[in-house]
Amino acid sequence: DEMQQRPAATAAAHPPAAAPAERGTAVLNTKGTPDVHWLFRYYRLTSTLSGGELEDEYQQASRAFTAQKSAENQWRLAILLGIPGTAFYDTGRSSTLFKELTNEEFHQSPALNDAAYVMYSLLNAQNLLDKKLSTATDRLNESQSANKKMQEQLDALKAIESTLYQRNKAEETPKP
């Protein structure tokens, strides 16, 4: 059989942080890369983790990738970096990691190369949308600031107009 269970020593060396045990049972092919089904289960599993659990998982994945730049560790880190709303959200870095996983040097199955390419493409699209949103937010903030300044100027003009009106009214009133 071409597939084998992840060795217990490897699982013990990189225990999952506060998540179900199924994450620690990655299926590796004979080349030592994760099985595509495990990757999608891992991706789905990350959506069930709380903020603190995600942070713990990210820290563990980051340390594991720093210690050993294996395909499995790179996949885990790339998936985690692409989760919006987290403190470590970084589509640029995640996209780079996925792009590297599309290279032949990882000797992954065609399905893994395709999955990495899909994730890479989706993250590039997300990165573009993030930039557009940031630009739109900046423009909105500038518009709100300009509107506030114009409102202050309008209020100042109204105050001047009221003062002039009161002065003219006082001058028109006959004095006894």
N, C-alpha and C. Protein backbone atom coordinates (compact mmCIF):
# COMPACT_ATOMS: atom_id res chain seq x y z
N ASP A 1 0.85 -1.18 0.00
CA ASP A 1 0.00 0.00 0.00
C ASP A 1 0.89 1.24 0.00
N GLU A 2 0.58 2.17 -0.87
CA GLU A 2 1.40 3.37 -1.02
C GLU A 2 1.23 4.34 0.14
N MET A 3 0.13 4.26 0.85
CA MET A 3 -0.13 5.19 1.96
C MET A 3 0.29 4.55 3.28
N GLN A 4 0.77 5.36 4.17
CA GLN A 4 1.14 4.87 5.50
C GLN A 4 0.71 5.88 6.53
N GLN A 5 0.42 5.42 7.73
CA GLN A 5 0.06 6.33 8.81
C GLN A 5 1.31 7.08 9.26
N ARG A 6 1.13 8.30 9.68
CA ARG A 6 2.22 9.10 10.21
C ARG A 6 2.80 8.38 11.42
N PRO A 7 4.11 8.21 11.48
CA PRO A 7 4.72 7.51 12.61
C PRO A 7 4.39 8.19 13.93
N ALA A 8 4.21 7.38 14.97
CA ALA A 8 3.85 7.89 16.29
C ALA A 8 4.91 8.84 16.82
N ALA A 9 6.18 8.58 16.52
CA ALA A 9 7.26 9.46 17.00
C ALA A 9 7.11 10.85 16.40
N THR A 10 6.76 10.91 15.12
CA THR A 10 6.56 12.21 14.47
C THR A 10 5.36 12.90 15.08
N ALA A 11 4.27 12.15 15.31
CA ALA A 11 3.08 12.74 15.90
C ALA A 11 3.38 13.25 17.30
N ALA A 12 4.18 12.51 18.06
CA ALA A 12 4.51 12.93 19.41
C ALA A 12 5.43 14.16 19.40
N ALA A 13 6.30 14.22 18.40
CA ALA A 13 7.22 15.36 18.30
C ALA A 13 6.48 16.64 17.95
N HIS A 14 5.37 16.52 17.26
CA HIS A 14 4.58 17.69 16.86
C HIS A 14 3.12 17.45 17.25
N PRO A 15 2.81 17.39 18.54
CA PRO A 15 1.43 17.12 18.93
C PRO A 15 0.53 18.28 18.55
N PRO A 16 -0.70 17.98 18.15
CA PRO A 16 -1.61 19.06 17.80
C PRO A 16 -1.98 19.88 19.03
N ALA A 17 -2.16 21.16 18.82
CA ALA A 17 -2.49 22.06 19.93
C ALA A 17 -4.00 22.14 20.08
N ALA A 18 -4.52 21.62 21.17
CA ALA A 18 -5.92 21.76 21.56
C ALA A 18 -6.90 21.49 20.44
N ALA A 19 -6.68 20.43 19.69
CA ALA A 19 -7.61 20.09 18.62
C ALA A 19 -7.80 18.58 18.59
N PRO A 20 -8.82 18.11 17.91
CA PRO A 20 -9.08 16.67 17.89
C PRO A 20 -7.88 15.87 17.42
N ALA A 21 -7.81 14.67 17.91
CA ALA A 21 -6.68 13.79 17.62
C ALA A 21 -6.55 13.46 16.15
N GLU A 22 -7.64 13.57 15.39
CA GLU A 22 -7.55 13.20 13.97
C GLU A 22 -6.50 14.02 13.22
N ARG A 23 -6.19 15.22 13.70
CA ARG A 23 -5.19 16.05 13.03
C ARG A 23 -3.82 15.41 13.15
N GLY A 24 -3.56 14.73 14.22
CA GLY A 24 -2.26 14.11 14.42
C GLY A 24 -2.08 12.82 13.66
N THR A 25 -3.10 12.38 12.94
CA THR A 25 -2.99 11.13 12.19
C THR A 25 -2.97 11.39 10.70
N ALA A 26 -2.13 12.32 10.28
CA ALA A 26 -2.02 12.62 8.87
C ALA A 26 -1.58 11.38 8.11
N VAL A 27 -2.14 11.22 6.94
CA VAL A 27 -1.75 10.11 6.09
C VAL A 27 -0.69 10.63 5.14
N LEU A 28 0.47 10.01 5.18
CA LEU A 28 1.57 10.40 4.32
C LEU A 28 1.74 9.37 3.23
N ASN A 29 2.10 9.84 2.03
CA ASN A 29 2.40 8.87 0.99
C ASN A 29 3.86 8.45 1.15
N THR A 30 4.34 7.59 0.28
CA THR A 30 5.70 7.07 0.43
C THR A 30 6.76 8.15 0.27
N LYS A 31 6.39 9.29 -0.28
CA LYS A 31 7.35 10.38 -0.44
C LYS A 31 7.34 11.31 0.76
N GLY A 32 6.51 11.02 1.77
CA GLY A 32 6.49 11.81 3.00
C GLY A 32 5.66 13.06 2.93
N THR A 33 4.79 13.17 1.94
CA THR A 33 3.92 14.34 1.84
C THR A 33 2.51 13.96 2.27
N PRO A 34 1.73 14.92 2.72
CA PRO A 34 0.38 14.63 3.21
C PRO A 34 -0.53 14.15 2.08
N ASP A 35 -1.54 13.42 2.46
CA ASP A 35 -2.59 12.98 1.55
C ASP A 35 -3.56 14.15 1.36
N VAL A 36 -4.08 14.31 0.16
CA VAL A 36 -4.96 15.43 -0.13
C VAL A 36 -6.22 15.42 0.73
N HIS A 37 -6.72 14.24 1.07
CA HIS A 37 -7.90 14.16 1.94
C HIS A 37 -7.58 14.69 3.33
N TRP A 38 -6.40 14.39 3.86
CA TRP A 38 -5.99 14.91 5.16
C TRP A 38 -5.95 16.43 5.14
N LEU A 39 -5.44 16.98 4.03
CA LEU A 39 -5.33 18.44 3.93
C LEU A 39 -6.69 19.11 4.00
N PHE A 40 -7.63 18.54 3.29
CA PHE A 40 -8.97 19.14 3.31
C PHE A 40 -9.64 18.93 4.66
N ARG A 41 -9.41 17.80 5.31
CA ARG A 41 -9.94 17.61 6.67
C ARG A 41 -9.31 18.62 7.62
N TYR A 42 -8.01 18.83 7.48
CA TYR A 42 -7.32 19.80 8.34
C TYR A 42 -7.87 21.20 8.10
N TYR A 43 -8.06 21.55 6.85
CA TYR A 43 -8.61 22.86 6.50
C TYR A 43 -9.99 23.04 7.13
N ARG A 44 -10.83 22.01 7.01
CA ARG A 44 -12.17 22.07 7.59
C ARG A 44 -12.09 22.14 9.11
N LEU A 45 -11.18 21.39 9.69
CA LEU A 45 -11.02 21.35 11.15
C LEU A 45 -10.66 22.73 11.70
N THR A 46 -9.83 23.47 10.98
CA THR A 46 -9.42 24.79 11.48
C THR A 46 -10.61 25.72 11.66
N SER A 47 -11.67 25.50 10.89
CA SER A 47 -12.85 26.37 11.02
C SER A 47 -13.63 26.08 12.29
N THR A 48 -13.34 24.96 12.95
CA THR A 48 -14.05 24.61 14.18
C THR A 48 -13.31 25.07 15.44
N LEU A 49 -12.09 25.57 15.27
CA LEU A 49 -11.28 25.96 16.42
C LEU A 49 -11.63 27.36 16.89
N SER A 50 -11.53 27.57 18.19
CA SER A 50 -11.74 28.90 18.76
C SER A 50 -10.51 29.76 18.44
N GLY A 51 -10.62 31.05 18.73
CA GLY A 51 -9.51 31.95 18.48
C GLY A 51 -8.23 31.54 19.19
N GLY A 52 -8.36 31.16 20.47
CA GLY A 52 -7.19 30.73 21.23
C GLY A 52 -6.60 29.44 20.70
N GLU A 53 -7.47 28.51 20.30
CA GLU A 53 -6.99 27.25 19.73
C GLU A 53 -6.29 27.48 18.40
N LEU A 54 -6.84 28.40 17.60
CA LEU A 54 -6.19 28.73 16.32
C LEU A 54 -4.82 29.33 16.56
N GLU A 55 -4.73 30.22 17.54
CA GLU A 55 -3.44 30.84 17.87
C GLU A 55 -2.44 29.78 18.31
N ASP A 56 -2.88 28.85 19.16
CA ASP A 56 -2.00 27.76 19.60
C ASP A 56 -1.57 26.90 18.41
N GLU A 57 -2.51 26.59 17.54
CA GLU A 57 -2.20 25.76 16.37
C GLU A 57 -1.22 26.49 15.45
N TYR A 58 -1.44 27.79 15.27
CA TYR A 58 -0.52 28.57 14.44
C TYR A 58 0.89 28.57 15.04
N GLN A 59 0.99 28.80 16.34
CA GLN A 59 2.31 28.81 16.99
C GLN A 59 3.00 27.46 16.82
N GLN A 60 2.24 26.39 17.01
CA GLN A 60 2.82 25.05 16.85
C GLN A 60 3.25 24.81 15.40
N ALA A 61 2.40 25.17 14.45
CA ALA A 61 2.71 24.96 13.03
C ALA A 61 3.92 25.80 12.62
N SER A 62 3.99 27.01 13.13
CA SER A 62 5.12 27.89 12.81
C SER A 62 6.42 27.31 13.35
N ARG A 63 6.38 26.85 14.60
CA ARG A 63 7.59 26.23 15.17
C ARG A 63 7.99 24.97 14.41
N ALA A 64 6.99 24.16 14.05
CA ALA A 64 7.26 22.91 13.33
C ALA A 64 7.88 23.22 11.96
N PHE A 65 7.36 24.24 11.28
CA PHE A 65 7.89 24.58 9.96
C PHE A 65 9.30 25.15 10.07
N THR A 66 9.56 25.92 11.11
CA THR A 66 10.90 26.45 11.32
C THR A 66 11.89 25.31 11.59
N ALA A 67 11.46 24.33 12.35
CA ALA A 67 12.32 23.20 12.69
C ALA A 67 12.52 22.25 11.52
N GLN A 68 11.46 22.02 10.76
CA GLN A 68 11.54 21.08 9.64
C GLN A 68 10.64 21.57 8.52
N LYS A 69 11.23 21.98 7.43
CA LYS A 69 10.47 22.54 6.32
C LYS A 69 9.90 21.43 5.42
N SER A 70 9.13 20.55 6.04
CA SER A 70 8.50 19.46 5.30
C SER A 70 7.25 19.98 4.59
N ALA A 71 6.78 19.20 3.63
CA ALA A 71 5.56 19.57 2.91
C ALA A 71 4.38 19.65 3.87
N GLU A 72 4.27 18.69 4.78
CA GLU A 72 3.16 18.70 5.74
C GLU A 72 3.18 19.97 6.58
N ASN A 73 4.34 20.34 7.10
CA ASN A 73 4.43 21.55 7.93
C ASN A 73 4.15 22.80 7.10
N GLN A 74 4.59 22.80 5.86
CA GLN A 74 4.34 23.95 5.00
C GLN A 74 2.85 24.07 4.68
N TRP A 75 2.19 22.95 4.40
CA TRP A 75 0.75 22.96 4.15
C TRP A 75 0.00 23.50 5.38
N ARG A 76 0.34 22.99 6.55
CA ARG A 76 -0.34 23.43 7.78
C ARG A 76 -0.19 24.94 7.97
N LEU A 77 1.04 25.43 7.85
CA LEU A 77 1.29 26.84 8.06
C LEU A 77 0.58 27.69 7.01
N ALA A 78 0.64 27.27 5.76
CA ALA A 78 0.00 28.02 4.68
C ALA A 78 -1.51 28.10 4.90
N ILE A 79 -2.12 27.00 5.31
CA ILE A 79 -3.57 26.99 5.57
C ILE A 79 -3.90 27.96 6.71
N LEU A 80 -3.14 27.89 7.78
CA LEU A 80 -3.42 28.74 8.94
C LEU A 80 -3.22 30.22 8.63
N LEU A 81 -2.19 30.56 7.88
CA LEU A 81 -1.94 31.96 7.54
C LEU A 81 -3.05 32.55 6.66
N GLY A 82 -3.80 31.69 5.99
CA GLY A 82 -4.87 32.15 5.10
C GLY A 82 -6.22 32.29 5.76
N ILE A 83 -6.29 32.15 7.08
CA ILE A 83 -7.58 32.23 7.77
C ILE A 83 -7.87 33.69 8.14
N PRO A 84 -8.88 34.29 7.51
CA PRO A 84 -9.22 35.69 7.80
C PRO A 84 -9.66 35.86 9.26
N GLY A 85 -9.42 37.05 9.78
CA GLY A 85 -9.87 37.39 11.12
C GLY A 85 -8.95 36.95 12.23
N THR A 86 -7.83 36.34 11.89
CA THR A 86 -6.87 35.93 12.92
C THR A 86 -5.76 36.97 13.02
N ALA A 87 -5.08 36.99 14.13
CA ALA A 87 -3.99 37.93 14.33
C ALA A 87 -2.83 37.64 13.38
N PHE A 88 -2.72 36.41 12.92
CA PHE A 88 -1.60 36.01 12.07
C PHE A 88 -1.99 35.95 10.59
N TYR A 89 -3.17 36.40 10.23
CA TYR A 89 -3.66 36.39 8.85
C TYR A 89 -2.66 37.11 7.94
N ASP A 90 -2.15 36.41 6.94
CA ASP A 90 -1.17 36.97 6.02
C ASP A 90 -1.30 36.28 4.67
N THR A 91 -2.15 36.84 3.80
CA THR A 91 -2.40 36.19 2.51
C THR A 91 -1.16 36.18 1.64
N GLY A 92 -0.32 37.18 1.77
CA GLY A 92 0.91 37.21 0.97
C GLY A 92 1.83 36.05 1.31
N ARG A 93 2.07 35.84 2.59
CA ARG A 93 2.95 34.75 3.02
C ARG A 93 2.32 33.39 2.73
N SER A 94 1.02 33.28 2.99
CA SER A 94 0.32 32.02 2.73
C SER A 94 0.38 31.69 1.24
N SER A 95 0.14 32.69 0.41
CA SER A 95 0.19 32.49 -1.04
C SER A 95 1.57 32.04 -1.49
N THR A 96 2.61 32.64 -0.93
CA THR A 96 3.98 32.26 -1.26
C THR A 96 4.24 30.80 -0.90
N LEU A 97 3.79 30.40 0.28
CA LEU A 97 3.98 29.00 0.71
C LEU A 97 3.24 28.04 -0.21
N PHE A 98 2.01 28.41 -0.61
CA PHE A 98 1.27 27.54 -1.53
C PHE A 98 1.93 27.50 -2.90
N LYS A 99 2.44 28.64 -3.36
CA LYS A 99 3.12 28.68 -4.67
C LYS A 99 4.32 27.73 -4.64
N GLU A 100 5.07 27.75 -3.55
CA GLU A 100 6.22 26.84 -3.43
C GLU A 100 5.77 25.38 -3.48
N LEU A 101 4.59 25.10 -2.94
CA LEU A 101 4.09 23.72 -2.94
C LEU A 101 3.65 23.25 -4.32
N THR A 102 3.49 24.17 -5.27
CA THR A 102 3.14 23.76 -6.64
C THR A 102 4.37 23.32 -7.42
N ASN A 103 5.56 23.58 -6.88
CA ASN A 103 6.79 23.21 -7.58
C ASN A 103 7.00 21.70 -7.55
N GLU A 104 7.66 21.22 -8.55
CA GLU A 104 7.95 19.80 -8.67
C GLU A 104 8.87 19.28 -7.57
N GLU A 105 9.66 20.15 -6.97
CA GLU A 105 10.65 19.71 -5.98
C GLU A 105 10.02 19.00 -4.78
N PHE A 106 8.73 19.25 -4.52
CA PHE A 106 8.09 18.58 -3.39
C PHE A 106 7.64 17.17 -3.75
N HIS A 107 7.67 16.83 -5.03
CA HIS A 107 7.31 15.49 -5.49
C HIS A 107 5.99 15.04 -4.91
N GLN A 108 5.03 15.93 -4.96
CA GLN A 108 3.70 15.60 -4.46
C GLN A 108 2.90 14.94 -5.57
N SER A 109 1.77 14.42 -5.20
CA SER A 109 0.87 13.86 -6.19
C SER A 109 0.30 15.01 -7.03
N PRO A 110 -0.16 14.71 -8.24
CA PRO A 110 -0.79 15.77 -9.05
C PRO A 110 -1.96 16.43 -8.32
N ALA A 111 -2.71 15.65 -7.53
CA ALA A 111 -3.83 16.23 -6.79
C ALA A 111 -3.35 17.27 -5.78
N LEU A 112 -2.23 17.00 -5.11
CA LEU A 112 -1.68 17.98 -4.15
C LEU A 112 -1.17 19.21 -4.87
N ASN A 113 -0.50 19.02 -6.00
CA ASN A 113 -0.03 20.18 -6.78
C ASN A 113 -1.22 21.02 -7.22
N ASP A 114 -2.29 20.36 -7.68
CA ASP A 114 -3.49 21.08 -8.10
C ASP A 114 -4.14 21.79 -6.92
N ALA A 115 -4.22 21.11 -5.78
CA ALA A 115 -4.81 21.74 -4.59
C ALA A 115 -3.99 22.96 -4.17
N ALA A 116 -2.67 22.83 -4.20
CA ALA A 116 -1.80 23.97 -3.85
C ALA A 116 -2.02 25.12 -4.83
N TYR A 117 -2.17 24.80 -6.10
CA TYR A 117 -2.39 25.86 -7.10
C TYR A 117 -3.74 26.54 -6.87
N VAL A 118 -4.77 25.76 -6.56
CA VAL A 118 -6.09 26.35 -6.28
C VAL A 118 -6.00 27.28 -5.08
N MET A 119 -5.37 26.83 -4.00
CA MET A 119 -5.22 27.66 -2.81
C MET A 119 -4.41 28.92 -3.12
N TYR A 120 -3.34 28.75 -3.89
CA TYR A 120 -2.50 29.88 -4.30
C TYR A 120 -3.35 30.90 -5.07
N SER A 121 -4.13 30.42 -6.02
CA SER A 121 -4.97 31.32 -6.83
C SER A 121 -6.01 32.02 -5.99
N LEU A 122 -6.67 31.27 -5.10
CA LEU A 122 -7.70 31.87 -4.24
C LEU A 122 -7.10 32.92 -3.31
N LEU A 123 -5.93 32.64 -2.78
CA LEU A 123 -5.29 33.62 -1.88
C LEU A 123 -4.84 34.86 -2.63
N ASN A 124 -4.38 34.70 -3.87
CA ASN A 124 -4.02 35.87 -4.66
C ASN A 124 -5.26 36.73 -4.92
N ALA A 125 -6.38 36.08 -5.22
CA ALA A 125 -7.63 36.81 -5.41
C ALA A 125 -8.04 37.50 -4.11
N GLN A 126 -7.92 36.80 -2.99
CA GLN A 126 -8.25 37.39 -1.69
C GLN A 126 -7.34 38.56 -1.37
N ASN A 127 -6.06 38.42 -1.69
CA ASN A 127 -5.10 39.49 -1.46
C ASN A 127 -5.48 40.73 -2.27
N LEU A 128 -5.88 40.52 -3.52
CA LEU A 128 -6.31 41.64 -4.36
C LEU A 128 -7.55 42.29 -3.77
N LEU A 129 -8.51 41.49 -3.32
CA LEU A 129 -9.71 42.04 -2.69
C LEU A 129 -9.38 42.80 -1.40
N ASP A 130 -8.45 42.26 -0.61
CA ASP A 130 -8.02 42.94 0.61
C ASP A 130 -7.42 44.30 0.29
N LYS A 131 -6.61 44.36 -0.76
CA LYS A 131 -6.00 45.64 -1.15
C LYS A 131 -7.06 46.62 -1.62
N LYS A 132 -8.02 46.14 -2.40
CA LYS A 132 -9.10 47.02 -2.87
C LYS A 132 -9.93 47.51 -1.69
N LEU A 133 -10.21 46.62 -0.74
CA LEU A 133 -10.97 47.01 0.44
C LEU A 133 -10.20 48.05 1.25
N SER A 134 -8.91 47.85 1.38
CA SER A 134 -8.07 48.80 2.12
C SER A 134 -8.09 50.17 1.44
N THR A 135 -7.98 50.17 0.12
CA THR A 135 -8.01 51.41 -0.64
C THR A 135 -9.36 52.10 -0.48
N ALA A 136 -10.45 51.32 -0.58
CA ALA A 136 -11.79 51.88 -0.42
C ALA A 136 -11.98 52.42 1.00
N THR A 137 -11.47 51.72 1.99
CA THR A 137 -11.57 52.17 3.37
C THR A 137 -10.81 53.47 3.57
N ASP A 138 -9.61 53.55 2.98
CA ASP A 138 -8.83 54.79 3.06
C ASP A 138 -9.59 55.95 2.42
N ARG A 139 -10.18 55.69 1.27
CA ARG A 139 -10.95 56.74 0.58
C ARG A 139 -12.16 57.16 1.42
N LEU A 140 -12.83 56.18 2.00
CA LEU A 140 -13.99 56.49 2.85
C LEU A 140 -13.56 57.34 4.04
N ASN A 141 -12.46 56.98 4.68
CA ASN A 141 -11.95 57.76 5.81
C ASN A 141 -11.61 59.18 5.39
N GLU A 142 -10.99 59.32 4.21
CA GLU A 142 -10.66 60.66 3.70
C GLU A 142 -11.93 61.46 3.44
N SER A 143 -12.94 60.81 2.85
CA SER A 143 -14.21 61.48 2.56
C SER A 143 -14.90 61.90 3.85
N GLN A 144 -14.89 61.01 4.84
CA GLN A 144 -15.51 61.34 6.13
C GLN A 144 -14.79 62.50 6.79
N SER A 145 -13.48 62.53 6.69
CA SER A 145 -12.70 63.63 7.26
C SER A 145 -13.02 64.93 6.53
N ALA A 146 -13.10 64.88 5.21
CA ALA A 146 -13.43 66.07 4.42
C ALA A 146 -14.85 66.54 4.74
N ASN A 147 -15.78 65.60 4.87
CA ASN A 147 -17.17 65.95 5.22
C ASN A 147 -17.24 66.62 6.58
N LYS A 148 -16.48 66.09 7.54
CA LYS A 148 -16.47 66.67 8.88
C LYS A 148 -15.93 68.09 8.84
N LYS A 149 -14.86 68.28 8.08
CA LYS A 149 -14.27 69.62 7.95
C LYS A 149 -15.26 70.58 7.30
N MET A 150 -15.95 70.12 6.25
CA MET A 150 -16.94 70.99 5.58
C MET A 150 -18.10 71.31 6.52
N GLN A 151 -18.51 70.32 7.32
CA GLN A 151 -19.61 70.56 8.28
C GLN A 151 -19.18 71.60 9.30
N GLU A 152 -17.94 71.52 9.78
CA GLU A 152 -17.43 72.51 10.73
C GLU A 152 -17.40 73.90 10.09
N GLN A 153 -16.99 73.97 8.81
CA GLN A 153 -16.97 75.26 8.11
C GLN A 153 -18.39 75.79 7.92
N LEU A 154 -19.32 74.89 7.58
CA LEU A 154 -20.72 75.29 7.42
C LEU A 154 -21.28 75.80 8.74
N ASP A 155 -21.00 75.10 9.83
CA ASP A 155 -21.46 75.55 11.15
C ASP A 155 -20.87 76.91 11.50
N ALA A 156 -19.61 77.13 11.16
CA ALA A 156 -18.97 78.43 11.42
C ALA A 156 -19.64 79.52 10.58
N LEU A 157 -19.95 79.22 9.33
CA LEU A 157 -20.64 80.20 8.48
C LEU A 157 -22.04 80.51 9.02
N LYS A 158 -22.73 79.48 9.49
CA LYS A 158 -24.06 79.70 10.08
C LYS A 158 -23.96 80.58 11.31
N ALA A 159 -22.94 80.37 12.11
CA ALA A 159 -22.74 81.20 13.31
C ALA A 159 -22.47 82.64 12.90
N ILE A 160 -21.66 82.84 11.89
CA ILE A 160 -21.37 84.20 11.41
C ILE A 160 -22.64 84.84 10.87
N GLU A 161 -23.41 84.06 10.08
CA GLU A 161 -24.65 84.56 9.52
C GLU A 161 -25.63 84.96 10.63
N SER A 162 -25.72 84.14 11.65
CA SER A 162 -26.62 84.43 12.77
C SER A 162 -26.17 85.70 13.49
N THR A 163 -24.86 85.84 13.68
CA THR A 163 -24.32 87.04 14.34
C THR A 163 -24.63 88.28 13.51
N LEU A 164 -24.42 88.18 12.18
CA LEU A 164 -24.71 89.32 11.31
C LEU A 164 -26.20 89.66 11.33
N TYR A 165 -27.03 88.62 11.31
CA TYR A 165 -28.47 88.83 11.35
C TYR A 165 -28.87 89.55 12.64
N GLN A 166 -28.32 89.10 13.77
CA GLN A 166 -28.64 89.72 15.06
C GLN A 166 -28.15 91.17 15.08
N ARG A 167 -26.96 91.41 14.51
CA ARG A 167 -26.42 92.77 14.48
C ARG A 167 -27.30 93.68 13.61
N ASN A 168 -27.68 93.18 12.44
CA ASN A 168 -28.54 93.98 11.54
C ASN A 168 -29.89 94.24 12.18
N LYS A 169 -30.44 93.26 12.86
CA LYS A 169 -31.73 93.40 13.52
C LYS A 169 -31.62 94.45 14.63
N ALA A 170 -30.51 94.47 15.33
CA ALA A 170 -30.33 95.44 16.42
C ALA A 170 -30.18 96.84 15.84
N GLU A 171 -29.54 96.97 14.69
CA GLU A 171 -29.36 98.27 14.07
C GLU A 171 -30.67 98.80 13.50
N GLU A 172 -31.55 97.90 13.04
CA GLU A 172 -32.80 98.31 12.47
C GLU A 172 -33.84 98.68 13.54
N THR A 173 -33.66 98.17 14.71
CA THR A 173 -34.63 98.45 15.79
C THR A 173 -34.45 99.92 16.21
N PRO A 174 -35.58 100.69 16.20
CA PRO A 174 -35.47 102.11 16.61
C PRO A 174 -35.12 102.23 18.10
N LYS A 175 -34.27 103.18 18.35
CA LYS A 175 -33.83 103.38 19.75
C LYS A 175 -34.67 104.51 20.33
N PRO A 176 -35.15 104.34 21.55
CA PRO A 176 -36.01 105.35 22.18
C PRO A 176 -35.31 106.63 22.58
